[in-house]
JSON list of C-alpha atoms in Angstrom, two decimals:
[
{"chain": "B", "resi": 662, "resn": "UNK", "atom": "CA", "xyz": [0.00, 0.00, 0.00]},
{"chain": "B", "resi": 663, "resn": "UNK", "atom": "CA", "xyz": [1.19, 3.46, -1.05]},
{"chain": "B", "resi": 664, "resn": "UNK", "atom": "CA", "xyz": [2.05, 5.91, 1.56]},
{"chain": "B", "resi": 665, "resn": "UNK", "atom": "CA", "xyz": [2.01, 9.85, 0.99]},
{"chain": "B", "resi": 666, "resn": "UNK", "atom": "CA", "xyz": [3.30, 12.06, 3.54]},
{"chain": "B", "resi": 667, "resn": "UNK", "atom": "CA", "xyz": [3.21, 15.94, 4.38]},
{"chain": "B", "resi": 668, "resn": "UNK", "atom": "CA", "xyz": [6.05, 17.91, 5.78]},
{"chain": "B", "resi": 669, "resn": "UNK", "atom": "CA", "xyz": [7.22, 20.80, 6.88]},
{"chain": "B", "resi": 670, "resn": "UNK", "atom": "CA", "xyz": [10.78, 22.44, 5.78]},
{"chain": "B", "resi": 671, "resn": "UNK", "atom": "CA", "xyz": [12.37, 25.25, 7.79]},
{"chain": "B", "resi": 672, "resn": "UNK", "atom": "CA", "xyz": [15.35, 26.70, 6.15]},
{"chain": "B", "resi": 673, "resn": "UNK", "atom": "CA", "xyz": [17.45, 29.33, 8.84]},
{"chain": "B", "resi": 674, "resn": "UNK", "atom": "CA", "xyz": [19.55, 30.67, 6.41]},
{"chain": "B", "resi": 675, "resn": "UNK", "atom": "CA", "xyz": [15.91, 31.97, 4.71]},
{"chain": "B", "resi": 676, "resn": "UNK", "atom": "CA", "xyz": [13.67, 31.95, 8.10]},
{"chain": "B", "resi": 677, "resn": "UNK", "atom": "CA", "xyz": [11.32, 30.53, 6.09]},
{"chain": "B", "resi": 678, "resn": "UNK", "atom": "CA", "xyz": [9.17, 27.51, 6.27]},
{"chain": "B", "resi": 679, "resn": "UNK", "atom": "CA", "xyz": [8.16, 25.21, 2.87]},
{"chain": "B", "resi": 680, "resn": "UNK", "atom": "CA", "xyz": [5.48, 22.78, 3.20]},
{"chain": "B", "resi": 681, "resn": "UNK", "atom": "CA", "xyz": [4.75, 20.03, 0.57]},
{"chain": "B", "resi": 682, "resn": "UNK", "atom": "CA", "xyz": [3.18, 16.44, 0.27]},
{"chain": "B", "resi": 683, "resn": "UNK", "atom": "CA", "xyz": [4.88, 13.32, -1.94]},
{"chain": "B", "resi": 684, "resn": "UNK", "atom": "CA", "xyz": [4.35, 9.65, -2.29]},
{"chain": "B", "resi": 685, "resn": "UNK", "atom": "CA", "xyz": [8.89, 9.61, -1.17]},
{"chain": "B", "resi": 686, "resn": "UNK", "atom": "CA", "xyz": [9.54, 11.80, 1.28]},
{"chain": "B", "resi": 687, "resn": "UNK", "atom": "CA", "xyz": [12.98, 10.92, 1.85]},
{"chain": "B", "resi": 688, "resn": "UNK", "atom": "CA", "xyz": [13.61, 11.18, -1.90]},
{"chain": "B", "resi": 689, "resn": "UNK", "atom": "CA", "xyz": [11.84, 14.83, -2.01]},
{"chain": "B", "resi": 690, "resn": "UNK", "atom": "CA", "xyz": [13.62, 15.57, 0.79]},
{"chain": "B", "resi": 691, "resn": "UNK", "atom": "CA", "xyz": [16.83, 15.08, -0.32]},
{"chain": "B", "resi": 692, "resn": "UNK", "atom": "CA", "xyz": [15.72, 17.17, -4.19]},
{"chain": "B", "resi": 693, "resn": "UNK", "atom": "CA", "xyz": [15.30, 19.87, -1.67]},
{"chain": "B", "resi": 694, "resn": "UNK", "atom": "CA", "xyz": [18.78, 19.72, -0.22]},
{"chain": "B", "resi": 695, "resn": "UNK", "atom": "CA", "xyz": [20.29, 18.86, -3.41]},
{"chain": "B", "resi": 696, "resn": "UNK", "atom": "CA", "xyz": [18.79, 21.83, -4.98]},
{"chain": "B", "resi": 697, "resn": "UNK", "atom": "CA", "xyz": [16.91, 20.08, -7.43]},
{"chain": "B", "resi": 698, "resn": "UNK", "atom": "CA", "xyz": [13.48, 22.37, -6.65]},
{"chain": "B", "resi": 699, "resn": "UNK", "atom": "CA", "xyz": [13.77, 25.87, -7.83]},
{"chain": "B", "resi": 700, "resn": "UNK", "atom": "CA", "xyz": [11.08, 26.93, -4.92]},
{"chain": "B", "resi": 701, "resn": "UNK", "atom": "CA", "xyz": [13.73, 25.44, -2.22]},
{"chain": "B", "resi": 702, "resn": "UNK", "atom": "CA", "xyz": [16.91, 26.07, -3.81]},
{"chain": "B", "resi": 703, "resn": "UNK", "atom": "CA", "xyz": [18.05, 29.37, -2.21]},
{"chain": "B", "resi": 704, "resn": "UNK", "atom": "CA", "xyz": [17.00, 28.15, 0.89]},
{"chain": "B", "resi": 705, "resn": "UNK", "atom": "CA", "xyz": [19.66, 25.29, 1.87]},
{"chain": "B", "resi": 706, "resn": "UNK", "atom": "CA", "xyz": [20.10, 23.06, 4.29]},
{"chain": "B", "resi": 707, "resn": "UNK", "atom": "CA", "xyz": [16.44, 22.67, 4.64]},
{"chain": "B", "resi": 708, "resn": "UNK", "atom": "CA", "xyz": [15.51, 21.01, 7.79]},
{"chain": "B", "resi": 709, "resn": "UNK", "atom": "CA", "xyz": [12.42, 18.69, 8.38]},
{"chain": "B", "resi": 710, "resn": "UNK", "atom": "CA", "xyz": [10.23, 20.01, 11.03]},
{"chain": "B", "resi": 711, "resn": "UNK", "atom": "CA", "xyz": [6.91, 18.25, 10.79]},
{"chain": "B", "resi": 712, "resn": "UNK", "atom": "CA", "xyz": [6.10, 15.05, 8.96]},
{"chain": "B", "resi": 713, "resn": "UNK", "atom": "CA", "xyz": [2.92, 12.78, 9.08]},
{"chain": "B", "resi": 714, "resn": "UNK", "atom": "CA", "xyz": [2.04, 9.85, 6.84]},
{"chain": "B", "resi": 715, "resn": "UNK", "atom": "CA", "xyz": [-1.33, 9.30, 5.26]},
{"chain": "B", "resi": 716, "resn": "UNK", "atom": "CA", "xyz": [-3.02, 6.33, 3.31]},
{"chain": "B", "resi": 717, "resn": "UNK", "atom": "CA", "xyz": [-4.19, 8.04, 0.15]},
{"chain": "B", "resi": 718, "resn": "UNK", "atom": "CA", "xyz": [-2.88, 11.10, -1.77]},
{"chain": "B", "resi": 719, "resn": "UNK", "atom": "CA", "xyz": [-6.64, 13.41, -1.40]},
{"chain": "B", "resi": 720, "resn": "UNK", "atom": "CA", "xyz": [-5.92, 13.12, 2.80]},
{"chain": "B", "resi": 721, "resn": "UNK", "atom": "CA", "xyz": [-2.42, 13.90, 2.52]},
{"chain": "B", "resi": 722, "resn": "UNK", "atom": "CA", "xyz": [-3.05, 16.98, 0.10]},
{"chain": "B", "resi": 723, "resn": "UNK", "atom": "CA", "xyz": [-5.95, 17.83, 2.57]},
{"chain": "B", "resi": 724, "resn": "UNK", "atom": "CA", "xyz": [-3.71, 18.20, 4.90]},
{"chain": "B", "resi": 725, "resn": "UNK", "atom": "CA", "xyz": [-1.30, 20.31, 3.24]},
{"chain": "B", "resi": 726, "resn": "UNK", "atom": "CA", "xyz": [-3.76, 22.75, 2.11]},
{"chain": "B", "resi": 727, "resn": "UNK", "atom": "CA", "xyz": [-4.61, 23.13, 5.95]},
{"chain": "B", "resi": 728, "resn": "UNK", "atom": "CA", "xyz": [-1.31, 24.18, 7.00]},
{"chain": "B", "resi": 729, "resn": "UNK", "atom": "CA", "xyz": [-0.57, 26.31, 4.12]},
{"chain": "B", "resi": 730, "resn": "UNK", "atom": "CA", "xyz": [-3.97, 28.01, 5.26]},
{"chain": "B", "resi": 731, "resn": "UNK", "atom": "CA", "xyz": [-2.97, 28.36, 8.68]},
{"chain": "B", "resi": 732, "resn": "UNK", "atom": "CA", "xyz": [1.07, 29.02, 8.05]},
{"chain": "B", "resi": 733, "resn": "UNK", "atom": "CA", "xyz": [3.60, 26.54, 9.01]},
{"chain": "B", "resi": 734, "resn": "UNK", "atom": "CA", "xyz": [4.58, 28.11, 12.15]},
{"chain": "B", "resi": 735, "resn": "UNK", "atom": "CA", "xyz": [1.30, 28.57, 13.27]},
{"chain": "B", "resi": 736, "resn": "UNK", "atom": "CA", "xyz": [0.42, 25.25, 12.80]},
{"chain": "B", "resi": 737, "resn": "UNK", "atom": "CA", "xyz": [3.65, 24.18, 14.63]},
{"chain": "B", "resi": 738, "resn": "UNK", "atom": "CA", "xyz": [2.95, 26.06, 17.57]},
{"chain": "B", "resi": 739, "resn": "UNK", "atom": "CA", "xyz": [-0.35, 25.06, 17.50]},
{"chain": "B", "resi": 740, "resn": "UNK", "atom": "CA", "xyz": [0.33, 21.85, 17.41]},
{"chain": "B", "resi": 741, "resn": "UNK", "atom": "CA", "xyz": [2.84, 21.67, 19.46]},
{"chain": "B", "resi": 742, "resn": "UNK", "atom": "CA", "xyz": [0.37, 23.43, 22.43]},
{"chain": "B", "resi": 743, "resn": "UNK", "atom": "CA", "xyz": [-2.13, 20.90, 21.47]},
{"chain": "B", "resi": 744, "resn": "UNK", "atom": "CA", "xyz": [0.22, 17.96, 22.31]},
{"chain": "B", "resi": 745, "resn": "UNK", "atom": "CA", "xyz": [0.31, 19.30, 25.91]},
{"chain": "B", "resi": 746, "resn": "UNK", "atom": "CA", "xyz": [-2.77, 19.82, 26.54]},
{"chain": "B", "resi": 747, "resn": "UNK", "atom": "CA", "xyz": [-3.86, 16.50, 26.09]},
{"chain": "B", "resi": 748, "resn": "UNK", "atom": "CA", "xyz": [-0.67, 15.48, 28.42]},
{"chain": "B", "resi": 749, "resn": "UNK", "atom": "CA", "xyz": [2.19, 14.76, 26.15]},
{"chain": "B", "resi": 750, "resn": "UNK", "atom": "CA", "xyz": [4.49, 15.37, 29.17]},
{"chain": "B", "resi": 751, "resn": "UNK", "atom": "CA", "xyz": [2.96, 13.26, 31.56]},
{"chain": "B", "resi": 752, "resn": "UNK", "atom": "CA", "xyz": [1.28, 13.52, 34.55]},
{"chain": "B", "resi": 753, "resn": "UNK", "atom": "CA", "xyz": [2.71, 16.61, 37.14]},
{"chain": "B", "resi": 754, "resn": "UNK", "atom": "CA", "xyz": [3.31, 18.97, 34.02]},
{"chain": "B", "resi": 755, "resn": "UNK", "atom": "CA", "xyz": [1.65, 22.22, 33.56]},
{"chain": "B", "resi": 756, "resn": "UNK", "atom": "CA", "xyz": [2.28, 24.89, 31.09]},
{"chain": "B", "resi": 757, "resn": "UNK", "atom": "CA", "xyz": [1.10, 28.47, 30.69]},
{"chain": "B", "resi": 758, "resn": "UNK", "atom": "CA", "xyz": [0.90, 30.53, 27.41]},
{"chain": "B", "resi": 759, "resn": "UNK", "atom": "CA", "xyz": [2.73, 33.30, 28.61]},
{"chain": "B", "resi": 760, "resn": "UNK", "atom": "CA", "xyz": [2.41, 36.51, 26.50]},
{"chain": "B", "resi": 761, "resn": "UNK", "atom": "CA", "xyz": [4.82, 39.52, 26.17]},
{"chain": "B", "resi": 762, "resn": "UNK", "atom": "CA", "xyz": [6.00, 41.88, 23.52]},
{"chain": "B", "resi": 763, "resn": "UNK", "atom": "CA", "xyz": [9.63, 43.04, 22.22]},
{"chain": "B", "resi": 764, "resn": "UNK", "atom": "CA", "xyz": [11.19, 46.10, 22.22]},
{"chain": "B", "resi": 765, "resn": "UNK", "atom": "CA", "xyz": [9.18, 46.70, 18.65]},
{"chain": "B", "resi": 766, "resn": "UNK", "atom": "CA", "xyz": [5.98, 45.21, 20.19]},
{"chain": "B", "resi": 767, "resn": "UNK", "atom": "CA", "xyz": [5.45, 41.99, 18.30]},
{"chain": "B", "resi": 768, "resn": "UNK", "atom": "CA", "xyz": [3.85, 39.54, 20.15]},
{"chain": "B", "resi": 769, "resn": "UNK", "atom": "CA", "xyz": [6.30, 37.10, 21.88]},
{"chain": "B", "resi": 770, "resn": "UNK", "atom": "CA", "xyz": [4.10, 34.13, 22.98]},
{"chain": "B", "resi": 771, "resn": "UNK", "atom": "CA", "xyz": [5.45, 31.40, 24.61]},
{"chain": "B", "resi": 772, "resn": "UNK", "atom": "CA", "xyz": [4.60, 28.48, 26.13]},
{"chain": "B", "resi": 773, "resn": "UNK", "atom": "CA", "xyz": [6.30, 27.89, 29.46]},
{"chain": "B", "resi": 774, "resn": "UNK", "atom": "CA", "xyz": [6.52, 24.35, 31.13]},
{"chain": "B", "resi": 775, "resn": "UNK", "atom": "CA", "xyz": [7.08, 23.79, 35.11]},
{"chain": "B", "resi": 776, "resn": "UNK", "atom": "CA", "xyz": [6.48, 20.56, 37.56]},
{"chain": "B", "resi": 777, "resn": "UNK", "atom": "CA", "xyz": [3.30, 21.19, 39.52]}
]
């Protein structure tokens, strides 16, 4: 049975964060390092952030079009903040979104994690 996967690139050279979906992802991933994609080759190393695997191509593209909706590092945070609320940490961890600005005032969410 075929598998088809999305993913999530972040490249730090370009702060910038590609998302895609293939039936190979460790072949596309390494076209993206390798420069073979024109939309990722100024962007190298790419790293993989997210990845999840899906049975048919329509879920997996689905998918995709979600995140590119929400943006990539949305998602990722969102994600992420899901994760622990449902108690990816375990039992006796707690986190709080806490919220400041910068010197520019952009938002500078975070989440922070203690023992409680």
């Amino acid at each position: 049975m075929d598998k088809y996967s999305v993913y999530i690139l972040f490249s730090e050279s370009l702060q910038r964060y590609y998302t895609g979906s293939t039936n190979d992802i460790v072949r596309r991933f390494m076209e993206h390092n390798s420069g073979k994609s024109s939309a990722t080759r100024g962007g190298r190393p790419w790293e993989l952030k997210y990845h999840e695997e899906f049975t048919n191509r329509s879920d997996a593209v689905q998918k995709e079009i979600q995140i590119k909706r929400r943006g990539a590092e949305r998602f990722l945070i969102d994600k992420d903040l899901d994760e622990l609320e449902q108690g990816a940490l375990g039992p006796g961890h707690r986190f709080e979104l806490i919220s400041s600005t910068n010197s520019k005032g952009a938002d500078k969410s975070a989440p922070f994690f203690y023992n409680g």
